[in-house]
mmCIF file of C-alpha atoms in Angstrom:
data_model
loop_
_atom_site.group_PDB
_atom_site.id
_atom_site.type_symbol
_atom_site.label_atom_id
_atom_site.label_comp_id
_atom_site.label_asym_id
_atom_site.label_seq_id
_atom_site.Cartn_x
_atom_site.Cartn_y
_atom_site.Cartn_z
ATOM 1 C CA MET A 1 76.272 -69.748 -2.998
ATOM 2 C CA ILE A 2 75.558 -66.570 -4.414
ATOM 3 C CA PRO A 3 75.291 -67.616 -8.273
ATOM 4 C CA SER A 4 72.272 -69.823 -6.605
ATOM 5 C CA LEU A 5 70.865 -66.891 -5.143
ATOM 6 C CA ILE A 6 70.205 -65.246 -8.923
ATOM 7 C CA ARG A 7 67.814 -66.534 -11.095
ATOM 8 C CA GLY A 8 66.214 -66.007 -14.204
ATOM 9 C CA TYR A 9 65.283 -62.596 -14.466
ATOM 10 C CA ASP A 10 67.881 -60.948 -11.948
ATOM 11 C CA ARG A 11 70.544 -63.192 -13.436
ATOM 12 C CA SER A 12 70.592 -61.717 -16.767
ATOM 13 C CA TRP A 13 70.674 -58.191 -15.070
ATOM 14 C CA ALA A 14 74.127 -59.438 -13.060
ATOM 15 C CA VAL A 15 75.261 -61.035 -16.208
ATOM 16 C CA GLY A 16 74.388 -58.500 -18.879
ATOM 17 C CA THR A 17 75.536 -55.718 -16.698
ATOM 18 C CA VAL A 18 79.267 -57.031 -15.945
ATOM 19 C CA ALA A 19 79.205 -57.974 -19.221
ATOM 20 C CA CYS A 20 78.527 -54.553 -20.859
ATOM 21 C CA THR A 21 80.448 -53.482 -18.503
ATOM 22 C CA ALA A 22 83.493 -55.475 -20.010
ATOM 23 C CA LEU A 23 83.020 -55.124 -23.492
ATOM 24 C CA PHE A 24 83.483 -51.219 -22.638
ATOM 25 C CA ALA A 25 86.690 -51.944 -21.123
ATOM 26 C CA THR A 26 88.159 -54.081 -23.800
ATOM 27 C CA GLY A 27 86.997 -51.742 -26.599
ATOM 28 C CA ILE A 28 88.642 -48.968 -24.330
ATOM 29 C CA SER A 29 91.728 -51.078 -24.030
ATOM 30 C CA LEU A 30 91.746 -52.299 -28.529
ATOM 31 C CA TRP A 31 91.364 -48.689 -29.093
ATOM 32 C CA SER A 32 94.346 -47.626 -26.961
ATOM 33 C CA VAL A 33 96.319 -50.165 -28.677
ATOM 34 C CA MET A 34 95.464 -48.982 -31.480
ATOM 35 C CA VAL A 35 96.682 -45.985 -31.679
ATOM 36 C CA SER A 36 99.547 -46.276 -29.304
ATOM 37 C CA ASP A 37 102.031 -45.474 -31.384
ATOM 38 C CA ARG A 38 100.436 -41.601 -30.953
ATOM 39 C CA LEU A 39 101.271 -42.049 -26.943
ATOM 40 C CA PRO A 40 103.614 -41.481 -25.160
ATOM 41 C CA ALA A 41 105.730 -44.953 -23.982
ATOM 42 C CA GLU A 42 104.750 -43.537 -20.476
ATOM 43 C CA LEU A 43 101.388 -42.262 -19.705
ATOM 44 C CA ALA A 44 100.521 -39.811 -16.785
ATOM 45 C CA THR A 45 98.123 -41.237 -14.426
ATOM 46 C CA HIS A 46 98.696 -38.863 -11.437
ATOM 47 C CA TRP A 47 98.478 -35.506 -10.968
ATOM 48 C CA ASN A 48 99.654 -33.172 -7.610
ATOM 49 C CA GLU A 49 97.211 -30.025 -6.648
ATOM 50 C CA GLN A 50 99.330 -27.554 -9.420
ATOM 51 C CA ASN A 51 98.423 -29.625 -12.051
ATOM 52 C CA ILE A 52 101.518 -31.493 -13.110
ATOM 53 C CA ALA A 53 102.088 -35.211 -13.880
ATOM 54 C CA GLY A 54 103.690 -36.667 -11.018
ATOM 55 C CA GLY A 55 102.642 -40.841 -12.372
ATOM 56 C CA PHE A 56 103.387 -42.369 -15.058
ATOM 57 C CA GLU A 57 102.271 -46.074 -15.991
ATOM 58 C CA PRO A 58 102.701 -47.964 -19.058
ATOM 59 C CA LEU A 59 99.793 -48.545 -21.237
ATOM 60 C CA PHE A 60 99.608 -52.084 -20.778
ATOM 61 C CA GLY A 61 99.404 -51.298 -16.901
ATOM 62 C CA ILE A 62 96.493 -49.022 -17.230
ATOM 63 C CA ASN A 63 94.138 -51.288 -19.870
ATOM 64 C CA LEU A 64 94.769 -54.308 -17.265
ATOM 65 C CA LEU A 65 94.332 -52.429 -14.294
ATOM 66 C CA LEU A 66 91.366 -49.358 -14.812
ATOM 67 C CA SER A 67 89.636 -52.910 -17.042
ATOM 68 C CA LEU A 68 89.789 -55.161 -14.418
ATOM 69 C CA THR A 69 88.988 -51.927 -11.937
ATOM 70 C CA ALA A 70 85.848 -51.481 -13.395
ATOM 71 C CA ILE A 71 84.802 -55.188 -14.470
ATOM 72 C CA ALA A 72 85.100 -56.017 -10.367
ATOM 73 C CA LEU A 73 84.202 -53.319 -9.348
ATOM 74 C CA CYS A 74 80.510 -54.235 -11.482
ATOM 75 C CA ALA A 75 80.354 -57.502 -10.722
ATOM 76 C CA LEU A 76 80.971 -56.768 -6.451
ATOM 77 C CA VAL A 77 78.320 -53.548 -6.766
ATOM 78 C CA CYS A 78 75.490 -54.994 -8.980
ATOM 79 C CA GLY A 79 75.996 -58.665 -7.839
ATOM 80 C CA LEU A 80 75.802 -57.960 -4.236
ATOM 81 C CA ALA A 81 73.011 -55.440 -5.138
ATOM 82 C CA ILE A 82 70.831 -58.701 -6.747
ATOM 83 C CA ALA A 83 71.870 -60.675 -4.216
ATOM 84 C CA ARG A 84 70.388 -59.104 -1.965
ATOM 85 C CA ARG A 85 67.140 -57.204 -3.504
ATOM 86 C CA GLY A 86 65.028 -59.893 -1.065
ATOM 87 C CA ALA A 87 66.142 -57.106 1.851
ATOM 88 C CA SER A 88 65.365 -53.498 -0.150
ATOM 89 C CA ALA A 89 63.274 -53.852 -3.801
ATOM 90 C CA LEU A 90 64.941 -49.663 -4.065
ATOM 91 C CA LEU A 91 68.087 -51.215 -2.295
ATOM 92 C CA ALA A 92 68.892 -53.679 -4.938
ATOM 93 C CA ARG A 93 67.788 -50.997 -7.716
ATOM 94 C CA VAL A 94 69.973 -48.368 -5.856
ATOM 95 C CA GLY A 95 73.104 -50.731 -5.867
ATOM 96 C CA VAL A 96 72.187 -51.407 -9.650
ATOM 97 C CA GLY A 97 72.050 -48.111 -10.772
ATOM 98 C CA LEU A 98 74.835 -47.097 -8.231
ATOM 99 C CA GLY A 99 77.219 -50.249 -9.851
ATOM 100 C CA VAL A 100 76.485 -49.122 -13.807
ATOM 101 C CA PHE A 101 77.470 -45.409 -12.936
ATOM 102 C CA PHE A 102 80.566 -46.244 -10.944
ATOM 103 C CA SER A 103 81.370 -48.926 -13.105
ATOM 104 C CA LEU A 104 80.722 -47.203 -16.595
ATOM 105 C CA GLY A 105 82.750 -43.852 -14.829
ATOM 106 C CA VAL A 106 85.547 -46.075 -14.174
ATOM 107 C CA ASN A 107 85.815 -46.580 -17.876
ATOM 108 C CA ALA A 108 84.767 -42.848 -18.698
ATOM 109 C CA MET A 109 88.216 -41.861 -16.391
ATOM 110 C CA HIS A 110 89.827 -44.745 -18.747
ATOM 111 C CA LEU A 111 88.960 -43.539 -21.786
ATOM 112 C CA THR A 112 89.845 -39.873 -20.855
ATOM 113 C CA LEU A 113 93.323 -40.672 -19.830
ATOM 114 C CA ILE A 114 93.671 -42.119 -23.056
ATOM 115 C CA ALA A 115 92.240 -39.488 -25.306
ATOM 116 C CA SER A 116 94.290 -37.152 -23.513
ATOM 117 C CA GLN A 117 97.354 -37.944 -24.174
ATOM 118 C CA LEU A 118 97.133 -38.497 -27.949
ATOM 119 C CA ASP A 119 100.076 -36.809 -30.024
ATOM 120 C CA ALA A 120 101.533 -35.152 -26.546
ATOM 121 C CA PRO A 121 104.865 -34.009 -26.858
ATOM 122 C CA ASP A 122 105.204 -34.407 -23.306
ATOM 123 C CA PRO A 123 103.454 -36.257 -20.936
ATOM 124 C CA ALA A 124 104.510 -34.496 -17.742
ATOM 125 C CA ARG A 125 102.475 -31.661 -19.124
ATOM 126 C CA VAL A 126 99.329 -33.827 -19.867
ATOM 127 C CA THR A 127 96.030 -32.833 -17.674
ATOM 128 C CA MET A 128 92.830 -34.467 -18.101
ATOM 129 C CA ASN A 129 90.752 -32.991 -20.641
ATOM 130 C CA PRO A 130 87.315 -31.968 -19.405
ATOM 131 C CA ALA A 131 85.849 -31.174 -22.291
ATOM 132 C CA LEU A 132 85.502 -35.486 -22.435
ATOM 133 C CA MET A 133 85.428 -36.150 -18.906
ATOM 134 C CA ILE A 134 82.277 -34.484 -18.267
ATOM 135 C CA PRO A 135 80.593 -35.514 -20.932
ATOM 136 C CA THR A 136 81.572 -39.604 -20.608
ATOM 137 C CA VAL A 137 80.469 -39.253 -16.798
ATOM 138 C CA GLY A 138 77.466 -37.634 -17.844
ATOM 139 C CA LEU A 139 77.059 -40.520 -19.752
ATOM 140 C CA ALA A 140 77.997 -42.806 -16.793
ATOM 141 C CA ALA A 141 75.616 -41.015 -15.025
ATOM 142 C CA LEU A 142 72.559 -41.530 -16.909
ATOM 143 C CA ALA A 143 73.448 -45.253 -17.751
ATOM 144 C CA GLY A 144 73.338 -45.280 -14.011
ATOM 145 C CA LEU A 145 70.388 -43.381 -13.434
ATOM 146 C CA LEU A 146 68.781 -45.546 -16.207
ATOM 147 C CA ALA A 147 69.620 -48.954 -14.867
ATOM 148 C CA PHE A 148 67.691 -48.091 -11.612
ATOM 149 C CA ILE A 149 64.410 -46.886 -13.598
ATOM 150 C CA PHE A 150 64.206 -49.792 -15.103
ATOM 151 C CA TYR A 151 65.871 -53.187 -12.994
ATOM 152 C CA ARG A 152 62.922 -54.427 -11.129
ATOM 153 C CA PRO A 153 63.741 -57.160 -8.772
ATOM 154 C CA GLN A 154 62.315 -60.076 -8.423
ATOM 155 C CA PRO A 155 61.512 -62.004 -4.983
ATOM 156 C CA ALA A 156 64.342 -64.071 -4.074
ATOM 157 C CA ALA A 157 63.058 -67.785 -4.783
#
């Protein structure tokens, strides 16, 4: 039912946001496979309050989970915002902006998680690299802001 609610210009936005998110997620996953010989067998995924790694996953699991999370988050948030544009154009624009920001934020975390562990001798001692995390999340925020600015919902048919 929802696909019939989204037509033309709005459908292009819905498909475009998900396609861009999928492109970034796929690119990060492919890059991580290309550099997998420089990564530990199990990558750190969770840290405690002393910044010591306590959770580990294989590369395949990280790529699958974070890529699917980013894509699903974008499809859900942007799709619902666009489908509900008739209730409020402003809320639809905010929803699209937040969907882009959140999904690209997951991609930023994915990239930082992999890049922070390149050539790491001990994955238990690895920390997330803020020098990479801050600019990538900043770019995700900028993309979300641009989506909010440029998306102009069309009246529901």
